[in-house]
């Protein structure tokens, strides 16, 4: 990836805040300023996290609302599940807008962050191409606009390495001239877990920091910056070599842990030979105990997750090997995800767009 790459490492905050909460108190779902709720519908898991000022100080995240949708719709290329994901996204985005005080006919500015020429970073620009833009119709041909549609404009400011202009300053200038009532920002993220690549959509009312994923932290795009509600939509599309290495080590330990736990089961004698194409799921329950971890990996097996990642980072980064990696199917994944997000946005912003028809409005 080029130096101008502006990934955001702030990914899956609802899941990360939940994980931090569980580590502190496994039996608590509402602890020290962090409230966690979960539900699941149509194979889509939804995690809600509300962080107040106390919780923000404890977990190091901004106070606000974080929603994460988990689904295999994109990775499995399941069209029906993608339609359900778009409907779910629409409902959650609509709720977040209401909670932010956005009214039905308030003017919206959509900002697609990213570099159109870099496939895993092209999500924002692709979404802005697919959303239903109506502001020009309200200004030039208001008689053609039916009820149930709001003024929506969209812009792709590009990345600082290409434009030479601070992204936040460019957005600020557009806001000053067009006077929207709220902003929706769409961006690709750098994931902290292999399993979350192209399988989660994060919504938040806390804004976004372009560039922080590769240490190029730019001015934030948030309500504090512009004085109007800012909703961010992010999807992890890349992962770094440190995360891949760390996750692979965890998968190996879980694999050995499962082998230890199941080695004496009579059913294993009837098991077919190992099939490399067979999908299996490794869970936290498969993780071996400390003694077993040490037997496999020695002293390294005793390190905590943070210590392990820090050690790997200290080794790879000076060598220039902490690469950013994306799946080989990224071209199809990004197109499908852009269509899902654009459909969800169209359904959320325009009451006149029926949930079942939102996909038809994405160009």
mmCIF file of C-alpha atoms in Angstrom:
data_model
loop_
_atom_site.group_PDB
_atom_site.id
_atom_site.type_symbol
_atom_site.label_atom_id
_atom_site.label_comp_id
_atom_site.label_asym_id
_atom_site.label_seq_id
_atom_site.Cartn_x
_atom_site.Cartn_y
_atom_site.Cartn_z
ATOM 1 C CA UNK A 1 0.000 0.000 0.000
ATOM 2 C CA UNK A 2 1.134 3.543 -0.731
ATOM 3 C CA UNK A 3 1.993 6.023 2.001
ATOM 4 C CA UNK A 4 -1.102 8.028 1.142
ATOM 5 C CA UNK A 5 -3.228 5.072 2.205
ATOM 6 C CA UNK A 6 -5.737 6.233 4.772
ATOM 7 C CA UNK A 7 -7.080 3.150 6.519
ATOM 8 C CA UNK A 8 -8.676 3.517 9.926
ATOM 9 C CA UNK A 9 -7.650 1.019 12.587
ATOM 10 C CA UNK A 10 -10.665 1.998 14.680
ATOM 11 C CA UNK A 11 -12.660 -1.071 13.690
ATOM 12 C CA UNK A 12 -15.443 -3.151 15.199
ATOM 13 C CA UNK A 13 -15.578 -0.955 18.297
ATOM 14 C CA UNK A 14 -18.788 -2.523 19.499
ATOM 15 C CA UNK A 15 -17.094 -5.910 19.508
ATOM 16 C CA UNK A 16 -13.855 -4.585 20.975
ATOM 17 C CA UNK A 17 -15.612 -2.684 23.754
ATOM 18 C CA UNK A 18 -17.618 -5.813 24.505
ATOM 19 C CA UNK A 19 -14.471 -7.953 24.619
ATOM 20 C CA UNK A 20 -12.765 -5.502 26.983
ATOM 21 C CA UNK A 21 -15.843 -5.553 29.182
ATOM 22 C CA UNK A 22 -15.973 -9.357 29.291
ATOM 23 C CA UNK A 23 -12.281 -9.594 30.193
ATOM 24 C CA UNK A 24 -12.860 -7.252 33.130
ATOM 25 C CA UNK A 25 -16.004 -8.991 34.329
ATOM 26 C CA UNK A 26 -17.240 -12.060 32.375
ATOM 27 C CA UNK A 27 -20.579 -12.088 34.224
ATOM 28 C CA UNK A 28 -21.413 -8.432 33.587
ATOM 29 C CA UNK A 29 -23.079 -6.883 30.528
ATOM 30 C CA UNK A 30 -23.242 -3.395 32.003
ATOM 31 C CA UNK A 31 -20.039 -2.467 33.776
ATOM 32 C CA UNK A 32 -18.209 0.789 34.532
ATOM 33 C CA UNK A 33 -19.850 2.955 31.897
ATOM 34 C CA UNK A 34 -20.048 0.355 29.111
ATOM 35 C CA UNK A 35 -23.452 -1.135 28.338
ATOM 36 C CA UNK A 36 -23.565 -4.133 26.004
ATOM 37 C CA UNK A 37 -26.573 -5.718 24.298
ATOM 38 C CA UNK A 38 -26.776 -8.460 21.682
ATOM 39 C CA UNK A 39 -29.407 -9.999 19.483
ATOM 40 C CA UNK A 40 -29.523 -12.113 16.344
ATOM 41 C CA UNK A 41 -31.982 -12.233 13.466
ATOM 42 C CA UNK A 42 -31.836 -13.873 10.034
ATOM 43 C CA UNK A 43 -28.228 -15.039 10.580
ATOM 44 C CA UNK A 44 -27.145 -11.475 11.369
ATOM 45 C CA UNK A 45 -25.700 -10.814 14.813
ATOM 46 C CA UNK A 46 -26.108 -7.278 16.135
ATOM 47 C CA UNK A 47 -23.980 -5.954 18.977
ATOM 48 C CA UNK A 48 -24.892 -2.646 20.645
ATOM 49 C CA UNK A 49 -22.446 -0.873 22.909
ATOM 50 C CA UNK A 50 -23.165 2.406 24.683
ATOM 51 C CA UNK A 51 -20.149 4.099 26.222
ATOM 52 C CA UNK A 52 -20.522 7.006 28.659
ATOM 53 C CA UNK A 53 -17.752 9.315 29.899
ATOM 54 C CA UNK A 54 -16.715 6.876 32.633
ATOM 55 C CA UNK A 55 -16.551 4.019 30.154
ATOM 56 C CA UNK A 56 -14.649 6.150 27.657
ATOM 57 C CA UNK A 57 -11.931 6.810 30.222
ATOM 58 C CA UNK A 58 -11.733 3.093 31.079
ATOM 59 C CA UNK A 59 -11.532 1.583 27.584
ATOM 60 C CA UNK A 60 -9.927 4.487 25.731
ATOM 61 C CA UNK A 61 -12.778 4.952 23.227
ATOM 62 C CA UNK A 62 -14.962 8.002 22.638
ATOM 63 C CA UNK A 63 -18.295 8.163 24.460
ATOM 64 C CA UNK A 64 -21.194 7.336 22.169
ATOM 65 C CA UNK A 65 -23.123 4.528 20.513
ATOM 66 C CA UNK A 66 -21.482 1.703 18.588
ATOM 67 C CA UNK A 67 -23.368 -0.878 16.542
ATOM 68 C CA UNK A 68 -21.734 -3.833 14.786
ATOM 69 C CA UNK A 69 -23.543 -6.093 12.325
ATOM 70 C CA UNK A 70 -21.881 -9.496 11.849
ATOM 71 C CA UNK A 71 -22.799 -11.534 8.786
ATOM 72 C CA UNK A 72 -21.220 -13.913 6.277
ATOM 73 C CA UNK A 73 -23.404 -12.495 3.481
ATOM 74 C CA UNK A 74 -20.495 -10.975 1.565
ATOM 75 C CA UNK A 75 -17.908 -13.705 2.107
ATOM 76 C CA UNK A 76 -20.399 -16.426 1.149
ATOM 77 C CA UNK A 77 -21.737 -14.298 -1.733
ATOM 78 C CA UNK A 78 -25.241 -15.114 -0.523
ATOM 79 C CA UNK A 79 -27.618 -12.768 -2.375
ATOM 80 C CA UNK A 80 -30.630 -13.384 -0.134
ATOM 81 C CA UNK A 81 -28.570 -12.797 2.998
ATOM 82 C CA UNK A 82 -27.155 -9.621 1.450
ATOM 83 C CA UNK A 83 -30.704 -8.319 0.952
ATOM 84 C CA UNK A 84 -31.471 -9.048 4.627
ATOM 85 C CA UNK A 85 -28.206 -7.385 5.662
ATOM 86 C CA UNK A 86 -29.132 -4.231 3.731
ATOM 87 C CA UNK A 87 -32.563 -4.165 5.405
ATOM 88 C CA UNK A 88 -31.000 -4.626 8.835
ATOM 89 C CA UNK A 89 -28.441 -1.898 8.149
ATOM 90 C CA UNK A 90 -31.228 0.425 7.045
ATOM 91 C CA UNK A 91 -33.167 -0.120 10.276
ATOM 92 C CA UNK A 92 -30.127 0.343 12.510
ATOM 93 C CA UNK A 93 -28.995 3.466 10.654
ATOM 94 C CA UNK A 94 -32.494 4.924 10.859
ATOM 95 C CA UNK A 95 -32.517 4.349 14.624
ATOM 96 C CA UNK A 96 -29.071 5.923 15.047
ATOM 97 C CA UNK A 97 -30.184 8.994 13.093
ATOM 98 C CA UNK A 98 -33.271 9.410 15.271
ATOM 99 C CA UNK A 99 -31.172 9.062 18.430
ATOM 100 C CA UNK A 100 -28.883 11.784 17.043
ATOM 101 C CA UNK A 101 -31.816 14.177 16.631
ATOM 102 C CA UNK A 102 -31.983 14.000 12.821
ATOM 103 C CA UNK A 103 -35.430 14.904 11.428
ATOM 104 C CA UNK A 104 -37.150 13.292 8.439
ATOM 105 C CA UNK A 105 -36.416 16.085 5.943
ATOM 106 C CA UNK A 106 -33.004 17.206 7.224
ATOM 107 C CA UNK A 107 -30.357 17.639 4.526
ATOM 108 C CA UNK A 108 -27.697 14.924 4.357
ATOM 109 C CA UNK A 109 -24.126 15.025 3.095
ATOM 110 C CA UNK A 110 -22.602 11.614 2.317
ATOM 111 C CA UNK A 111 -18.792 11.482 2.379
ATOM 112 C CA UNK A 112 -17.072 8.498 0.776
ATOM 113 C CA UNK A 113 -13.536 8.367 2.173
ATOM 114 C CA UNK A 114 -10.802 6.414 0.445
ATOM 115 C CA UNK A 115 -8.841 5.962 -2.757
ATOM 116 C CA UNK A 116 -10.834 4.763 -5.761
ATOM 117 C CA UNK A 117 -7.669 3.361 -7.364
ATOM 118 C CA UNK A 118 -6.885 1.016 -4.436
ATOM 119 C CA UNK A 119 -9.511 -1.742 -4.419
ATOM 120 C CA UNK A 120 -9.772 -2.456 -0.655
ATOM 121 C CA UNK A 121 -9.932 1.301 -0.018
ATOM 122 C CA UNK A 122 -12.517 2.018 -2.716
ATOM 123 C CA UNK A 123 -15.566 1.239 -0.566
ATOM 124 C CA UNK A 124 -16.413 4.864 0.280
ATOM 125 C CA UNK A 125 -16.172 6.144 -3.319
ATOM 126 C CA UNK A 126 -18.164 3.160 -4.650
ATOM 127 C CA UNK A 127 -20.968 3.732 -2.132
ATOM 128 C CA UNK A 128 -21.278 7.414 -3.099
ATOM 129 C CA UNK A 129 -21.671 6.316 -6.729
ATOM 130 C CA UNK A 130 -24.544 4.009 -5.815
ATOM 131 C CA UNK A 131 -26.592 6.082 -3.342
ATOM 132 C CA UNK A 132 -29.706 8.002 -4.351
ATOM 133 C CA UNK A 133 -28.596 11.651 -4.668
ATOM 134 C CA UNK A 134 -31.463 14.174 -4.688
ATOM 135 C CA UNK A 135 -30.240 17.631 -3.562
ATOM 136 C CA UNK A 136 -29.996 18.946 -7.126
ATOM 137 C CA UNK A 137 -33.594 17.905 -7.798
ATOM 138 C CA UNK A 138 -34.849 19.814 -4.756
ATOM 139 C CA UNK A 139 -33.036 22.939 -5.978
ATOM 140 C CA UNK A 140 -33.644 22.750 -9.740
ATOM 141 C CA UNK A 141 -36.779 20.645 -10.220
ATOM 142 C CA UNK A 142 -38.676 20.459 -6.907
ATOM 143 C CA UNK A 143 -41.884 19.577 -8.751
ATOM 144 C CA UNK A 144 -40.368 16.233 -9.764
ATOM 145 C CA UNK A 145 -39.643 15.116 -6.206
ATOM 146 C CA UNK A 146 -42.272 12.881 -4.626
ATOM 147 C CA UNK A 147 -43.033 12.764 -0.920
ATOM 148 C CA UNK A 148 -40.828 10.550 1.196
ATOM 149 C CA UNK A 149 -37.481 11.741 -0.166
ATOM 150 C CA UNK A 150 -34.992 14.064 1.517
ATOM 151 C CA UNK A 151 -32.200 16.240 0.038
ATOM 152 C CA UNK A 152 -29.047 14.118 -0.190
ATOM 153 C CA UNK A 153 -25.701 15.097 -1.683
ATOM 154 C CA UNK A 154 -22.546 12.981 -1.959
ATOM 155 C CA UNK A 155 -18.847 13.697 -2.305
ATOM 156 C CA UNK A 156 -15.611 11.737 -2.567
ATOM 157 C CA UNK A 157 -12.785 13.966 -1.277
ATOM 158 C CA UNK A 158 -10.005 11.490 -2.078
ATOM 159 C CA UNK A 159 -6.930 10.912 0.089
ATOM 160 C CA UNK A 160 -4.378 13.482 1.202
ATOM 161 C CA UNK A 161 -1.537 11.736 -0.615
ATOM 162 C CA UNK A 162 -3.341 12.356 -3.917
ATOM 163 C CA UNK A 163 -4.993 15.736 -3.317
ATOM 164 C CA UNK A 164 -2.458 17.346 -0.969
ATOM 165 C CA UNK A 165 -5.398 18.673 1.029
ATOM 166 C CA UNK A 166 -6.427 17.637 4.529
ATOM 167 C CA UNK A 167 -9.565 15.514 4.108
ATOM 168 C CA UNK A 168 -11.273 17.127 7.099
ATOM 169 C CA UNK A 169 -10.601 20.626 5.703
ATOM 170 C CA UNK A 170 -12.114 19.676 2.362
ATOM 171 C CA UNK A 171 -15.225 18.273 4.058
ATOM 172 C CA UNK A 172 -15.413 21.386 6.244
ATOM 173 C CA UNK A 173 -15.405 23.631 3.175
ATOM 174 C CA UNK A 174 -18.221 21.630 1.577
ATOM 175 C CA UNK A 175 -20.241 21.805 4.791
ATOM 176 C CA UNK A 176 -19.721 25.583 4.997
ATOM 177 C CA UNK A 177 -21.035 26.036 1.453
ATOM 178 C CA UNK A 178 -23.860 23.484 1.299
ATOM 179 C CA UNK A 179 -25.112 23.684 4.929
ATOM 180 C CA UNK A 180 -26.187 20.049 5.486
ATOM 181 C CA UNK A 181 -27.966 19.157 8.719
ATOM 182 C CA UNK A 182 -25.943 15.970 9.238
ATOM 183 C CA UNK A 183 -23.123 13.951 7.691
ATOM 184 C CA UNK A 184 -22.716 10.224 6.988
ATOM 185 C CA UNK A 185 -19.104 9.082 6.451
ATOM 186 C CA UNK A 186 -18.287 5.749 4.791
ATOM 187 C CA UNK A 187 -14.784 4.276 4.969
ATOM 188 C CA UNK A 188 -12.770 1.065 4.733
ATOM 189 C CA UNK A 189 -11.100 -0.046 7.954
ATOM 190 C CA UNK A 190 -8.106 -2.088 9.024
ATOM 191 C CA UNK A 191 -9.254 -5.040 11.075
ATOM 192 C CA UNK A 192 -7.868 -6.418 14.325
ATOM 193 C CA UNK A 193 -9.087 -9.925 13.511
ATOM 194 C CA UNK A 194 -8.918 -12.129 10.411
ATOM 195 C CA UNK A 195 -12.490 -13.322 10.946
ATOM 196 C CA UNK A 196 -13.906 -9.788 10.705
ATOM 197 C CA UNK A 197 -12.631 -9.005 7.216
ATOM 198 C CA UNK A 198 -15.649 -8.173 5.009
ATOM 199 C CA UNK A 199 -17.949 -9.775 7.575
ATOM 200 C CA UNK A 200 -18.821 -6.853 9.857
ATOM 201 C CA UNK A 201 -20.349 -3.414 9.355
ATOM 202 C CA UNK A 202 -19.807 -0.852 12.082
ATOM 203 C CA UNK A 203 -22.000 2.163 12.733
ATOM 204 C CA UNK A 204 -21.149 4.885 15.209
ATOM 205 C CA UNK A 205 -22.153 8.420 16.144
ATOM 206 C CA UNK A 206 -18.627 9.334 17.318
ATOM 207 C CA UNK A 207 -17.133 10.269 13.951
ATOM 208 C CA UNK A 208 -13.988 8.929 12.334
ATOM 209 C CA UNK A 209 -10.208 9.526 12.108
ATOM 210 C CA UNK A 210 -8.941 9.112 8.516
ATOM 211 C CA UNK A 211 -5.461 7.627 8.306
ATOM 212 C CA UNK A 212 -5.023 6.297 11.832
ATOM 213 C CA UNK A 213 -4.791 2.701 10.627
ATOM 214 C CA UNK A 214 -1.284 3.196 9.211
ATOM 215 C CA UNK A 215 -0.105 5.841 11.644
ATOM 216 C CA UNK A 216 -1.124 8.785 9.421
ATOM 217 C CA UNK A 217 -3.764 10.137 11.777
ATOM 218 C CA UNK A 218 -5.531 13.128 10.246
ATOM 219 C CA UNK A 219 -8.037 15.585 11.685
ATOM 220 C CA UNK A 220 -11.164 13.818 12.878
ATOM 221 C CA UNK A 221 -14.498 14.083 11.102
ATOM 222 C CA UNK A 222 -16.994 14.364 13.957
ATOM 223 C CA UNK A 223 -19.752 16.385 15.568
ATOM 224 C CA UNK A 224 -17.145 18.152 17.703
ATOM 225 C CA UNK A 225 -15.411 19.330 14.512
ATOM 226 C CA UNK A 226 -18.426 20.515 12.508
ATOM 227 C CA UNK A 227 -21.189 21.113 15.039
ATOM 228 C CA UNK A 228 -23.663 18.755 13.311
ATOM 229 C CA UNK A 229 -24.321 15.018 13.802
ATOM 230 C CA UNK A 230 -21.773 12.771 12.094
ATOM 231 C CA UNK A 231 -22.561 9.090 11.591
ATOM 232 C CA UNK A 232 -19.756 6.774 10.479
ATOM 233 C CA UNK A 233 -20.136 3.495 8.598
ATOM 234 C CA UNK A 234 -17.022 1.355 8.378
ATOM 235 C CA UNK A 235 -16.134 -2.076 7.028
ATOM 236 C CA UNK A 236 -12.811 -3.845 7.713
ATOM 237 C CA UNK A 237 -11.298 -4.768 4.350
ATOM 238 C CA UNK A 238 -7.606 -5.269 5.213
ATOM 239 C CA UNK A 239 -5.565 -6.773 8.024
ATOM 240 C CA UNK A 240 -1.892 -6.364 8.890
ATOM 241 C CA UNK A 241 0.737 -9.109 9.123
ATOM 242 C CA UNK A 242 0.941 -8.747 12.914
ATOM 243 C CA UNK A 243 -2.742 -9.616 13.266
ATOM 244 C CA UNK A 244 -2.520 -12.496 10.785
ATOM 245 C CA UNK A 245 0.453 -13.973 12.647
ATOM 246 C CA UNK A 246 -1.156 -13.558 16.050
ATOM 247 C CA UNK A 247 -4.494 -15.014 14.927
ATOM 248 C CA UNK A 248 -2.758 -17.941 13.222
ATOM 249 C CA UNK A 249 -0.935 -18.786 16.449
ATOM 250 C CA UNK A 250 -4.269 -18.674 18.295
ATOM 251 C CA UNK A 251 -5.865 -20.976 15.712
ATOM 252 C CA UNK A 252 -2.980 -23.428 16.079
ATOM 253 C CA UNK A 253 -3.343 -23.469 19.861
ATOM 254 C CA UNK A 254 -7.100 -23.961 19.609
ATOM 255 C CA UNK A 255 -6.566 -26.769 17.106
ATOM 256 C CA UNK A 256 -4.160 -28.541 19.452
ATOM 257 C CA UNK A 257 -6.515 -27.851 22.356
ATOM 258 C CA UNK A 258 -9.387 -29.507 20.525
ATOM 259 C CA UNK A 259 -7.197 -32.473 19.633
ATOM 260 C CA UNK A 260 -6.253 -32.882 23.299
ATOM 261 C CA UNK A 261 -9.874 -32.656 24.404
ATOM 262 C CA UNK A 262 -11.216 -35.081 21.808
ATOM 263 C CA UNK A 263 -8.364 -37.594 21.480
ATOM 264 C CA UNK A 264 -10.026 -40.211 23.684
ATOM 265 C CA UNK A 265 -13.541 -39.881 22.270
ATOM 266 C CA UNK A 266 -14.777 -43.128 20.636
ATOM 267 C CA UNK A 267 -16.316 -41.129 17.794
ATOM 268 C CA UNK A 268 -12.840 -40.136 16.587
ATOM 269 C CA UNK A 269 -12.224 -43.695 15.459
ATOM 270 C CA UNK A 270 -15.058 -43.289 12.957
ATOM 271 C CA UNK A 271 -13.909 -39.894 11.718
ATOM 272 C CA UNK A 272 -13.039 -39.652 7.995
ATOM 273 C CA UNK A 273 -9.546 -38.606 6.974
ATOM 274 C CA UNK A 274 -8.717 -34.925 7.333
ATOM 275 C CA UNK A 275 -10.422 -32.948 4.574
ATOM 276 C CA UNK A 276 -8.642 -29.645 3.836
ATOM 277 C CA UNK A 277 -11.812 -28.258 2.237
ATOM 278 C CA UNK A 278 -14.047 -29.013 5.196
ATOM 279 C CA UNK A 279 -15.029 -25.893 7.135
ATOM 280 C CA UNK A 280 -14.712 -26.072 10.880
ATOM 281 C CA UNK A 281 -15.108 -23.611 13.708
ATOM 282 C CA UNK A 282 -12.616 -23.128 16.518
ATOM 283 C CA UNK A 283 -13.950 -21.422 19.639
ATOM 284 C CA UNK A 284 -12.506 -20.013 22.855
ATOM 285 C CA UNK A 285 -13.519 -23.284 24.563
ATOM 286 C CA UNK A 286 -10.913 -25.081 22.440
ATOM 287 C CA UNK A 287 -8.092 -22.923 23.807
ATOM 288 C CA UNK A 288 -5.613 -25.092 25.764
ATOM 289 C CA UNK A 289 -4.654 -24.380 29.354
ATOM 290 C CA UNK A 290 -1.432 -22.584 30.291
ATOM 291 C CA UNK A 291 0.549 -25.792 30.693
ATOM 292 C CA UNK A 292 -0.535 -27.114 27.308
ATOM 293 C CA UNK A 293 0.177 -23.751 25.617
ATOM 294 C CA UNK A 294 3.663 -23.756 27.081
ATOM 295 C CA UNK A 295 4.220 -27.318 25.873
ATOM 296 C CA UNK A 296 3.467 -26.236 22.304
ATOM 297 C CA UNK A 297 5.048 -22.787 22.147
ATOM 298 C CA UNK A 298 7.307 -22.573 25.172
ATOM 299 C CA UNK A 299 7.611 -19.132 26.758
ATOM 300 C CA UNK A 300 5.771 -17.565 23.809
ATOM 301 C CA UNK A 301 2.691 -19.607 24.683
ATOM 302 C CA UNK A 302 2.451 -17.876 28.060
ATOM 303 C CA UNK A 303 2.197 -14.353 26.624
ATOM 304 C CA UNK A 304 -1.110 -12.496 26.770
ATOM 305 C CA UNK A 305 -2.751 -11.286 23.568
ATOM 306 C CA UNK A 306 -1.441 -7.710 23.843
ATOM 307 C CA UNK A 307 2.084 -8.858 24.717
ATOM 308 C CA UNK A 308 2.088 -11.355 21.863
ATOM 309 C CA UNK A 309 1.026 -8.775 19.268
ATOM 310 C CA UNK A 310 3.515 -6.234 20.591
ATOM 311 C CA UNK A 311 6.363 -8.745 20.298
ATOM 312 C CA UNK A 312 5.388 -9.686 16.730
ATOM 313 C CA UNK A 313 5.110 -6.001 15.827
ATOM 314 C CA UNK A 314 8.556 -5.267 17.268
ATOM 315 C CA UNK A 315 9.997 -8.026 15.077
ATOM 316 C CA UNK A 316 8.161 -7.366 11.786
ATOM 317 C CA UNK A 317 7.966 -3.564 11.655
ATOM 318 C CA UNK A 318 11.715 -2.761 11.576
ATOM 319 C CA UNK A 319 12.107 -5.376 8.820
ATOM 320 C CA UNK A 320 9.389 -3.720 6.757
ATOM 321 C CA UNK A 321 7.310 -6.897 6.816
ATOM 322 C CA UNK A 322 4.172 -5.650 8.625
ATOM 323 C CA UNK A 323 2.263 -5.662 5.355
ATOM 324 C CA UNK A 324 -1.398 -4.804 4.801
ATOM 325 C CA UNK A 325 -3.226 -7.806 3.327
ATOM 326 C CA UNK A 326 -6.644 -8.208 1.719
ATOM 327 C CA UNK A 327 -8.499 -11.348 0.448
ATOM 328 C CA UNK A 328 -7.892 -12.372 -3.171
ATOM 329 C CA UNK A 329 -11.667 -12.050 -3.800
ATOM 330 C CA UNK A 330 -11.596 -8.393 -2.738
ATOM 331 C CA UNK A 331 -12.889 -7.077 -6.086
ATOM 332 C CA UNK A 332 -16.193 -8.924 -5.754
ATOM 333 C CA UNK A 333 -16.413 -8.375 -2.005
ATOM 334 C CA UNK A 334 -16.056 -4.586 -2.317
ATOM 335 C CA UNK A 335 -18.681 -4.340 -5.076
ATOM 336 C CA UNK A 336 -21.157 -6.430 -3.091
ATOM 337 C CA UNK A 337 -20.498 -4.540 0.141
ATOM 338 C CA UNK A 338 -20.872 -1.179 -1.603
ATOM 339 C CA UNK A 339 -24.233 -2.308 -2.977
ATOM 340 C CA UNK A 340 -25.396 -3.513 0.457
ATOM 341 C CA UNK A 341 -24.359 -0.286 2.200
ATOM 342 C CA UNK A 342 -25.807 1.969 -0.513
ATOM 343 C CA UNK A 343 -29.102 0.057 -0.339
ATOM 344 C CA UNK A 344 -29.151 0.361 3.453
ATOM 345 C CA UNK A 345 -28.461 4.104 3.283
ATOM 346 C CA UNK A 346 -31.151 4.657 0.651
ATOM 347 C CA UNK A 347 -33.718 2.847 2.778
ATOM 348 C CA UNK A 348 -32.730 4.758 5.915
ATOM 349 C CA UNK A 349 -32.647 8.251 4.388
ATOM 350 C CA UNK A 350 -35.714 8.108 2.172
ATOM 351 C CA UNK A 351 -38.997 6.930 3.764
ATOM 352 C CA UNK A 352 -40.400 6.690 0.237
ATOM 353 C CA UNK A 353 -38.032 3.820 -0.513
ATOM 354 C CA UNK A 354 -39.604 0.559 0.599
ATOM 355 C CA UNK A 355 -37.280 -1.886 2.364
ATOM 356 C CA UNK A 356 -37.911 -4.543 -0.248
ATOM 357 C CA UNK A 357 -37.099 -2.142 -3.081
ATOM 358 C CA UNK A 358 -34.012 -0.423 -1.667
ATOM 359 C CA UNK A 359 -31.694 -2.633 -3.752
ATOM 360 C CA UNK A 360 -33.308 -1.320 -6.935
ATOM 361 C CA UNK A 361 -32.263 2.251 -6.139
ATOM 362 C CA UNK A 362 -28.537 1.432 -6.024
ATOM 363 C CA UNK A 363 -27.120 2.277 -9.404
#
